[in-house]
Short mmCIF file of C-alpha atoms in Angstrom, two decimals:
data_model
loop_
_atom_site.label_atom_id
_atom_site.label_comp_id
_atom_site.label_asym_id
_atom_site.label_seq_id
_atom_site.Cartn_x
_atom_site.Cartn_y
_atom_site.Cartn_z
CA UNK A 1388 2.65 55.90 -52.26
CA UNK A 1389 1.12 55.49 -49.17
CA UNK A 1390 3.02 54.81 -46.22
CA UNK A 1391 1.20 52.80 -43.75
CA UNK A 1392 1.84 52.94 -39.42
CA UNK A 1393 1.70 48.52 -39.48
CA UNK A 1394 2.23 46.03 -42.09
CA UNK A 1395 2.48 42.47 -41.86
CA UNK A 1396 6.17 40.89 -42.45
CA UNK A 1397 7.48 40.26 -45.37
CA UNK A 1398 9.87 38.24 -44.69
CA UNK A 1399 8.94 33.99 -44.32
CA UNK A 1400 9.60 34.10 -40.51
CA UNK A 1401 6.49 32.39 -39.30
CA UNK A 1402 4.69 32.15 -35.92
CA UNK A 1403 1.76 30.31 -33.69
CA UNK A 1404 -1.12 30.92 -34.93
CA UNK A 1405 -3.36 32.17 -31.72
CA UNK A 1406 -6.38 30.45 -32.63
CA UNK A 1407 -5.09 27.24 -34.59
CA UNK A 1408 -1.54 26.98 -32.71
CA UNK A 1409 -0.09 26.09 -36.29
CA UNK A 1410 3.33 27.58 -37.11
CA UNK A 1411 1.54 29.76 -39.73
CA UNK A 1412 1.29 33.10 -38.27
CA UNK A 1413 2.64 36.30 -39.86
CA UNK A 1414 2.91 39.01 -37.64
CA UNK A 1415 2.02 42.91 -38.10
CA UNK A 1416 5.13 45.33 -37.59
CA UNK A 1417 5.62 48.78 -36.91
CA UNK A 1418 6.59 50.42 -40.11
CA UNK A 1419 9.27 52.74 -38.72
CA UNK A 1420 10.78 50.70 -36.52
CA UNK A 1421 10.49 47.20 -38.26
CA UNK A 1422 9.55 45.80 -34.69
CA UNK A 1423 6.78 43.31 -33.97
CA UNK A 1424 3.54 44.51 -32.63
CA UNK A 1425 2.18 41.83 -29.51
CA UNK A 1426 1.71 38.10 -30.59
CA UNK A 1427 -2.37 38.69 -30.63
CA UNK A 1428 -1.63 40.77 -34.57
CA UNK A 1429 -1.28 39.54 -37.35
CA UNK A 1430 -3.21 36.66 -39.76
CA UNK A 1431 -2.87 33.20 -40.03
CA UNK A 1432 -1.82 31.75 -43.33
CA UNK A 1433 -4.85 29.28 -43.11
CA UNK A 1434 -7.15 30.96 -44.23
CA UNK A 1435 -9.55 28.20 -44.89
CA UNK A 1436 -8.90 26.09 -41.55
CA UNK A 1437 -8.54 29.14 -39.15
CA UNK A 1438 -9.10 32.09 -40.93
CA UNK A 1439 -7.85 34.17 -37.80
CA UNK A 1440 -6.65 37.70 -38.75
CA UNK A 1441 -6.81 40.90 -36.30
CA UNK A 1442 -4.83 44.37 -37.56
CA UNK A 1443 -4.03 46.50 -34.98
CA UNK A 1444 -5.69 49.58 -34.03
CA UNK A 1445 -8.74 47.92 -34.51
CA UNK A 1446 -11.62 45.56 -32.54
CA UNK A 1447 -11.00 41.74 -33.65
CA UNK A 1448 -13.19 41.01 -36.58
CA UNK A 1449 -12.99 37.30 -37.68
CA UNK A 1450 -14.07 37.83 -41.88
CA UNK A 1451 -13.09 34.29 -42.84
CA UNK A 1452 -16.11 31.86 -42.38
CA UNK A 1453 -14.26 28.21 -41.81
CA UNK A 1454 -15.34 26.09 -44.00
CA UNK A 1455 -13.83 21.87 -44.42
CA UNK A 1456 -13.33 21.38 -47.60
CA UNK A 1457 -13.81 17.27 -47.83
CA UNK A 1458 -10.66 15.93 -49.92
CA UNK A 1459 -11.53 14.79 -53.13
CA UNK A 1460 -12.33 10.92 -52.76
CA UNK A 1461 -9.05 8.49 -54.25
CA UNK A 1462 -8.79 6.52 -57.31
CA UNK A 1463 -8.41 3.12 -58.06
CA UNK A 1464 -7.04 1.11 -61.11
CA UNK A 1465 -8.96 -2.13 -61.65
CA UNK A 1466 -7.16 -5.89 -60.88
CA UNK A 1467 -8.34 -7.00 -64.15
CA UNK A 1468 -5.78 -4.23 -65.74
CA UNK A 1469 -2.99 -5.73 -63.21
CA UNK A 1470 -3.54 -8.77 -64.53
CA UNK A 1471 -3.15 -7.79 -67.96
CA UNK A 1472 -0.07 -6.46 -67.63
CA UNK A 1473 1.45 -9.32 -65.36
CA UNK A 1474 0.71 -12.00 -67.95
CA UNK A 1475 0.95 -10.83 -70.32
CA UNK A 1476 3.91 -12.51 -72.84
CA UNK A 1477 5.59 -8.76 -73.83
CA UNK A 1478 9.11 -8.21 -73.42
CA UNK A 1479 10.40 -6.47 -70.12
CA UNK A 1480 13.75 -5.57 -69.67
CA UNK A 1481 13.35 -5.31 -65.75
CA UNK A 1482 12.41 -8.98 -65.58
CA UNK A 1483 15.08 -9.75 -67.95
CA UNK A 1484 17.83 -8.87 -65.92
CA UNK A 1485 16.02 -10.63 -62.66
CA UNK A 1486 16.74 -13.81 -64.64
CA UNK A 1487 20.85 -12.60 -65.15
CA UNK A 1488 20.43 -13.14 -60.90
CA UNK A 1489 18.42 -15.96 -60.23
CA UNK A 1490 17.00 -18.94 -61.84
CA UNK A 1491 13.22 -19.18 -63.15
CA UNK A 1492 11.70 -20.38 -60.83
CA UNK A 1493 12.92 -17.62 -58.18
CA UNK A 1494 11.78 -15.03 -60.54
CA UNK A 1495 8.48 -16.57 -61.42
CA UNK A 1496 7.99 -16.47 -57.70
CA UNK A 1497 8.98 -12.46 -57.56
CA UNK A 1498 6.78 -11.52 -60.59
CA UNK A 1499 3.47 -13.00 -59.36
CA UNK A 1500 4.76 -11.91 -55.69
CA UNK A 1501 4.92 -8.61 -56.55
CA UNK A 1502 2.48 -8.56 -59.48
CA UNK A 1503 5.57 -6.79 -61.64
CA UNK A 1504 3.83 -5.49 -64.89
CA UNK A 1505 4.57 -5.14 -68.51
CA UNK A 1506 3.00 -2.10 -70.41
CA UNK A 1507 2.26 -3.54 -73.80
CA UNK A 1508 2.58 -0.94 -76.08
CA UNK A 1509 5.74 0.82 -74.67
CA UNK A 1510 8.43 -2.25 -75.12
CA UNK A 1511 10.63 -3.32 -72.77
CA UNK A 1512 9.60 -1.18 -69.52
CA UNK A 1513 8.06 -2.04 -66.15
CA UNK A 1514 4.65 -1.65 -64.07
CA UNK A 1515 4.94 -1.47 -60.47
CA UNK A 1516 1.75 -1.41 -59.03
CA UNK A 1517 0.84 0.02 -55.58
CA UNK A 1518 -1.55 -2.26 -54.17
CA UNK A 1519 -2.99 -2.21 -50.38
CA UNK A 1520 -3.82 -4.95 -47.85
CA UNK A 1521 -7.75 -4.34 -48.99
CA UNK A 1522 -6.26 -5.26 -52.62
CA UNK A 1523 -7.13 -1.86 -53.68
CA UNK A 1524 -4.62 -0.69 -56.90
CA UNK A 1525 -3.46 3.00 -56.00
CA UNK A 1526 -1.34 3.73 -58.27
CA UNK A 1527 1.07 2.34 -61.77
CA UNK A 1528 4.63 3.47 -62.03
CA UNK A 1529 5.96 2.61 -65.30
CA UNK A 1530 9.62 2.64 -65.58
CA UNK A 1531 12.26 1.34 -67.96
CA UNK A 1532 16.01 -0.63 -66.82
CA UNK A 1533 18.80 -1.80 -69.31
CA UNK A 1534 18.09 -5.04 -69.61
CA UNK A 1535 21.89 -6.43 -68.69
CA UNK A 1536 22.59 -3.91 -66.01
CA UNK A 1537 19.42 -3.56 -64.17
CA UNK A 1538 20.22 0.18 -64.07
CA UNK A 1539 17.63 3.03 -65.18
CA UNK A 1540 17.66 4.02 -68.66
CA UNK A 1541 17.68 7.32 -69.30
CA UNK A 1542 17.22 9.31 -72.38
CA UNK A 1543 18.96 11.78 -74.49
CA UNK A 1544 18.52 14.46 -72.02
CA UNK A 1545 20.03 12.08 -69.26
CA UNK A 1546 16.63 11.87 -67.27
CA UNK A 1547 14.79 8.42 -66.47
CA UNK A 1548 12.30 7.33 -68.83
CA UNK A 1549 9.14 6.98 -66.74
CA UNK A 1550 5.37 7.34 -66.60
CA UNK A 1551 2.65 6.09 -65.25
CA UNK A 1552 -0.70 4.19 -65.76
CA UNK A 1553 -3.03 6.91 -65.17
CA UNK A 1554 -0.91 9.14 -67.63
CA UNK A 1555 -1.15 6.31 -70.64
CA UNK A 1556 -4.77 5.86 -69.95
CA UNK A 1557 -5.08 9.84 -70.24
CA UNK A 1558 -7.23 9.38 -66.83
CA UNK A 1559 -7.48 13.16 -66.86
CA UNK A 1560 -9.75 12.99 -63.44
CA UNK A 1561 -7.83 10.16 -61.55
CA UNK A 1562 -7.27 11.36 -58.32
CA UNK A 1563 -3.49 10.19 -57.33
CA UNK A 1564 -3.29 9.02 -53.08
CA UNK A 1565 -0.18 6.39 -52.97
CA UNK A 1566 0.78 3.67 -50.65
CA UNK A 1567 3.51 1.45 -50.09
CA UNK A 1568 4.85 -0.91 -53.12
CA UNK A 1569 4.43 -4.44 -51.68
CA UNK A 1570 1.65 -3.31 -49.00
CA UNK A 1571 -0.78 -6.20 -50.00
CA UNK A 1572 1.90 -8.40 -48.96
CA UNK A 1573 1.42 -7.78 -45.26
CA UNK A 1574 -1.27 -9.92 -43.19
CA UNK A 1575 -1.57 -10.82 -39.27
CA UNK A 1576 1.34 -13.68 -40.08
CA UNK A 1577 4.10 -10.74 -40.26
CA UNK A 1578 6.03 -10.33 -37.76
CA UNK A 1579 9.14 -7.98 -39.60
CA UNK A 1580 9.36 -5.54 -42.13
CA UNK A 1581 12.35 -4.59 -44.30
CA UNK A 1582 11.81 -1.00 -45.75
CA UNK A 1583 13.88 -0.13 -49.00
CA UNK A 1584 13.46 3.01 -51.18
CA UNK A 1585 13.01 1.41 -54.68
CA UNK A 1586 10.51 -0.99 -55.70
CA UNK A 1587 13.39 -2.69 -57.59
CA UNK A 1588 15.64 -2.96 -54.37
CA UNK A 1589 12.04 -4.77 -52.45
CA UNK A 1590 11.92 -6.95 -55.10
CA UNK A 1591 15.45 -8.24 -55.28
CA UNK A 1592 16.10 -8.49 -52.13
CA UNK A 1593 12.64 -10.70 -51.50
CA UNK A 1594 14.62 -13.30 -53.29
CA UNK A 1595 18.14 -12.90 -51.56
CA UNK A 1596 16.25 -13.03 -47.67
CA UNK A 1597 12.83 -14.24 -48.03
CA UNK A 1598 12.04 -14.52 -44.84
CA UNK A 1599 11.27 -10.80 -44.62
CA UNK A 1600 8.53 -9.05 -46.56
CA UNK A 1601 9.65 -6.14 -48.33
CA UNK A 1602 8.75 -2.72 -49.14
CA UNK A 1603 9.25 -0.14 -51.09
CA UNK A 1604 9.01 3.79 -50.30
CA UNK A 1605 8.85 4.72 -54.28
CA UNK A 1606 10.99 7.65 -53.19
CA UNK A 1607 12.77 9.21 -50.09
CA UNK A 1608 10.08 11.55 -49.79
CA UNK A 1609 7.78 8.04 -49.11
CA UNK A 1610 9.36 7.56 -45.81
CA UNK A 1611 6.49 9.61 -43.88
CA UNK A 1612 3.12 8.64 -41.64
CA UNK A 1613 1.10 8.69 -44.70
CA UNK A 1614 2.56 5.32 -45.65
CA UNK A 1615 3.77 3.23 -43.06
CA UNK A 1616 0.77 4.17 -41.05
CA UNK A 1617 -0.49 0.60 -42.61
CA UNK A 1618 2.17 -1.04 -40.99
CA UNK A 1619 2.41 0.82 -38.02
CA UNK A 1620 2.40 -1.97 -35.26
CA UNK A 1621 4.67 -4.17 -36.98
CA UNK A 1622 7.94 -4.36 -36.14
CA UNK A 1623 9.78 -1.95 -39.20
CA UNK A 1624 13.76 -2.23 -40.16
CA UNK A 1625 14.25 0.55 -42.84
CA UNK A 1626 17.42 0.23 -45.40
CA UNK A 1627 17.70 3.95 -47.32
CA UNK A 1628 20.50 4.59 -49.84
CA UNK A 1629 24.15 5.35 -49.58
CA UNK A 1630 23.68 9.05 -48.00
CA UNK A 1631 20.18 9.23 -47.15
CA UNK A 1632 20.44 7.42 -43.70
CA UNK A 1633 20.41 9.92 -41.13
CA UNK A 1634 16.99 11.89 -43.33
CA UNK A 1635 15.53 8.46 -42.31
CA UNK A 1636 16.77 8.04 -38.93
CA UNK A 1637 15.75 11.63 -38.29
CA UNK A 1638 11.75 10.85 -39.36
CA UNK A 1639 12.33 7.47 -37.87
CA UNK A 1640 12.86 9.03 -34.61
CA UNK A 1641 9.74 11.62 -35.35
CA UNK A 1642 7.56 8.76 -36.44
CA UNK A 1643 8.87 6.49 -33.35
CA UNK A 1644 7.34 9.03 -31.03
CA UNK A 1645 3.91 8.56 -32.53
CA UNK A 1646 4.46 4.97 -31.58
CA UNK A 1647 5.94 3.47 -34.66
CA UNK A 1648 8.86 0.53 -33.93
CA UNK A 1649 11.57 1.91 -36.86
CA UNK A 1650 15.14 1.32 -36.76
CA UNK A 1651 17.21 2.07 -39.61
CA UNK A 1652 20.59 0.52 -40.54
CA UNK A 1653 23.63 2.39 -40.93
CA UNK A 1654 25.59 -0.40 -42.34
CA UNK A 1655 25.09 1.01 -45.80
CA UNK A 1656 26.06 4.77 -44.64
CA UNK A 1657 29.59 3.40 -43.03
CA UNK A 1658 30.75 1.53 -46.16
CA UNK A 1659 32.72 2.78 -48.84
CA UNK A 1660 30.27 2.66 -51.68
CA UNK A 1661 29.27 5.58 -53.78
CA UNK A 1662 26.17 7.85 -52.86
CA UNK A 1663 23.32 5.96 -53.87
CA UNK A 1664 23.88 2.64 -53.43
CA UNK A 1665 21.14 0.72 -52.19
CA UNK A 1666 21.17 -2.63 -50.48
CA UNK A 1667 20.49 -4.53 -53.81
CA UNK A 1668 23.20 -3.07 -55.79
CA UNK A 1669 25.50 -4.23 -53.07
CA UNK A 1670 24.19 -8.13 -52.83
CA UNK A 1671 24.68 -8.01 -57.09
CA UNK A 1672 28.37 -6.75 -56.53
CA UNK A 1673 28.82 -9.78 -54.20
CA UNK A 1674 27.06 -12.20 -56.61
CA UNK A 1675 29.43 -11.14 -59.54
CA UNK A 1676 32.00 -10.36 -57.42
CA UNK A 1677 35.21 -12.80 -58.89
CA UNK A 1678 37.36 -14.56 -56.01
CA UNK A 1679 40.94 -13.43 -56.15
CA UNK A 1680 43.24 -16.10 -57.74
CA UNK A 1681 44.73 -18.98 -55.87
CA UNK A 1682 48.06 -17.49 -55.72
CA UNK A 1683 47.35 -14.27 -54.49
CA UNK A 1684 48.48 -13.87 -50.70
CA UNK A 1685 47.79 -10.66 -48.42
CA UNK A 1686 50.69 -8.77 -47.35
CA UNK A 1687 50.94 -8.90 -43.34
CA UNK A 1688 48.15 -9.99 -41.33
CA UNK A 1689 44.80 -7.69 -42.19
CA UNK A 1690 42.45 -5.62 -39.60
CA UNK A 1691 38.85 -6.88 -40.50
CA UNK A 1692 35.89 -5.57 -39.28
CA UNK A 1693 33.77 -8.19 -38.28
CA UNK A 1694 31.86 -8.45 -41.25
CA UNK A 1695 34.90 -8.19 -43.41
CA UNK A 1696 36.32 -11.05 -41.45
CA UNK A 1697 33.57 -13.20 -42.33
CA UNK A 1698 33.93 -12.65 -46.18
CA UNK A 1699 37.76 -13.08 -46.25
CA UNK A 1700 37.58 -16.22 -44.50
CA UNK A 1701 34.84 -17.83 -46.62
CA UNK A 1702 37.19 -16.89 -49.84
CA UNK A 1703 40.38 -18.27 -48.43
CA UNK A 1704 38.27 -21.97 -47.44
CA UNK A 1705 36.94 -22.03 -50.28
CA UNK A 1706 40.72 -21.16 -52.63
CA UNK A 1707 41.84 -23.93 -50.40
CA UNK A 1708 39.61 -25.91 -51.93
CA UNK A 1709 39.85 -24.82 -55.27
CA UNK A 1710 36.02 -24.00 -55.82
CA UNK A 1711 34.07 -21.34 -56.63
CA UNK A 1712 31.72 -19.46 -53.67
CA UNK A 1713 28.19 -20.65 -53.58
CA UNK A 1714 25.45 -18.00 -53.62
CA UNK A 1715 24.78 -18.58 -49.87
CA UNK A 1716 28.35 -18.23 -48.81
CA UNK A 1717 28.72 -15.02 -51.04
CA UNK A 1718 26.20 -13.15 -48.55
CA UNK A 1719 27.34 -14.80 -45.22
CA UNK A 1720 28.81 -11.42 -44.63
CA UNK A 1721 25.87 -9.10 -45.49
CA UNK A 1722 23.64 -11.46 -43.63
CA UNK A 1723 25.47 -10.87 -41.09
CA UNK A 1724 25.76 -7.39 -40.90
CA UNK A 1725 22.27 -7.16 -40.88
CA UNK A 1726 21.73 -9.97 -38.19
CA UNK A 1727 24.52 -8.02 -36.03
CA UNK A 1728 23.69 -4.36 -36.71
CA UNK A 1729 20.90 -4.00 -34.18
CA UNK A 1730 18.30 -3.83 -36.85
CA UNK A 1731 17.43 -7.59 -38.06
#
């Protein structure tokens, strides 16, 4: 085999590029030594957007023409299939559970809210559509919940059952570009946004504070420019799950810098619920939360954190009084974590 003088590096260390000043430059080294020739040889990884390459030894020769390559133009689904699927009478297990939580008329209001879909011919599961300010539908996420604990079902394999809209339709062609869940909720009136991770957190919690809009990410990977760029000079207070917090506070901080206004509670992170609890689940462990019996009496005089404080002494008026918690009272403390945390 031939051994050559210079080869590029093998390894994944990358560079900037000369030409583009991307970090996608792989340098030339000496064979022998397995040192780095000067920063002007080596090629750029773009090949299509900078197409610089120069080999040593030799007089630059630029052989990649740059061409753009225009994206492919997006997809949309059609309203008239939205509303299908939101009124249509077919069982939904998602919605189901919404009415375990509040009463119909609260989750009437969250259905048409959010448009939350029913796919006919696959009982029981869930359409969330992705629809923009322009009311453009991006995108149908199709996902099934046990219908008494709200919680994803999963199959034999123990993975979520989901699909989506494009996939049932067999839309071979569709070409997929997402947005926020709850986007065409936004107009000139808002002044706050609450950003969640899962469309079913958005939803749930529109009914628990509605005096925020809520969003939904879809994922963790949503929390990027792509998708809040919509929402970009509003005034954004993310939530993300038990253990994802300081992912988000680290894009926050990125995307703050590009002149987005993002803060991002860590009331979630500094509690002791299990990773991947989201801001929902916690308001439903409230709401079924039972109170401790009338006789039971704590041993010594407690430390509270504020927020704590607020809960125990709601439960210990209310024994006093021998009734049960109202909904409001149940959240006094969560409400006002969130009104105290430097986020709300």
């Amino acid at each position: 085999m031939k051994q050559y003088k210079y080869t590029l590096d093998k390894s994944s260390k990358k560079f900037l590029c000369p030409k583009c000043n991307k970090k996608t430059f792989v340098k030339f080294i000496e064979t022998e030594t397995n040192i780095y020739l000067s920063d002007e040889f080596g090629r750029c990884d773009r090949e299509s957007n900078c197409g610089y390459y120069r080999k040593p030894e030799t007089e630059f020769q630029n052989t990649y023409e740059v061409v753009n390559v225009p994206k492919s133009k997006p997809s949309f689904h059609n309203l008239e299939l939205v509303e299908k699927t939101v009124l249509g009478s077919y069982q939904n297990n998602f919605i189901e559970f919404l009415k375990t939580l509040f009463n119909p008329d609260e989750v009437e209001k969250a259905i048409q809210k959010y448009l939350i879909g029913t796919w006919k011919s696959w009982k029981g599961t869930t359409v969330f559509w992705q629809i923009d300010q322009l009311e453009k539908v991006h995108h149908g996420k199709v996902m099934m919940y046990e219908q008494i604990t709200g919680k994803r079902a999963k199959n034999k394999d123990g993975n979520g059952i989901f699909s989506t809209v494009r996939s049932l339709l067999k839309l071979e062609d569709f070409v997929l570009n997402q947005c926020l869940f709850g986007l065409h909720l936004i107009d000139e009136n808002t002044k706050e946004v609450a950003l969640v991770e899962a469309e079913k957190t958005a939803i749930i919690m529109s009914v628990f504070k509605p005096e925020y809009v809520w969003l939904s990410t879809g994922s963790k990977s949503g929390f990027k420019y792509e998708f809040l760029k919509p929402i970009k000079k509003f005034k954004i207070v993310a939530f993300p799950d038990k253990s994802e917090y300081f992912d988000w506070s680290d894009k926050a901080i990125e995307l703050n810098g590009f002149g987005f206004k993002i803060s991002v509670s860590d009331w979630l992170e500094n509690t002791d619920y299990p990773n991947g609890t989201d801001l929902a689940d916690v308001y439903i462990n409230e709401l079924k939360k039972q109170v401790p019996s009338i006789d039971w009496q704590p041993m010594g005089e407690p430390e509270f954190s504020k927020g704590s404080l607020e809960v125990y002494k709601i439960v210990q008026e209310r024994k006093a009084k021998k009734t049960e918690l109202t909904k409001e009272e149940s959240y006094k403390a969560i409400q006002y974590f969130i009104e105290n945390n430097g986020t709300f």
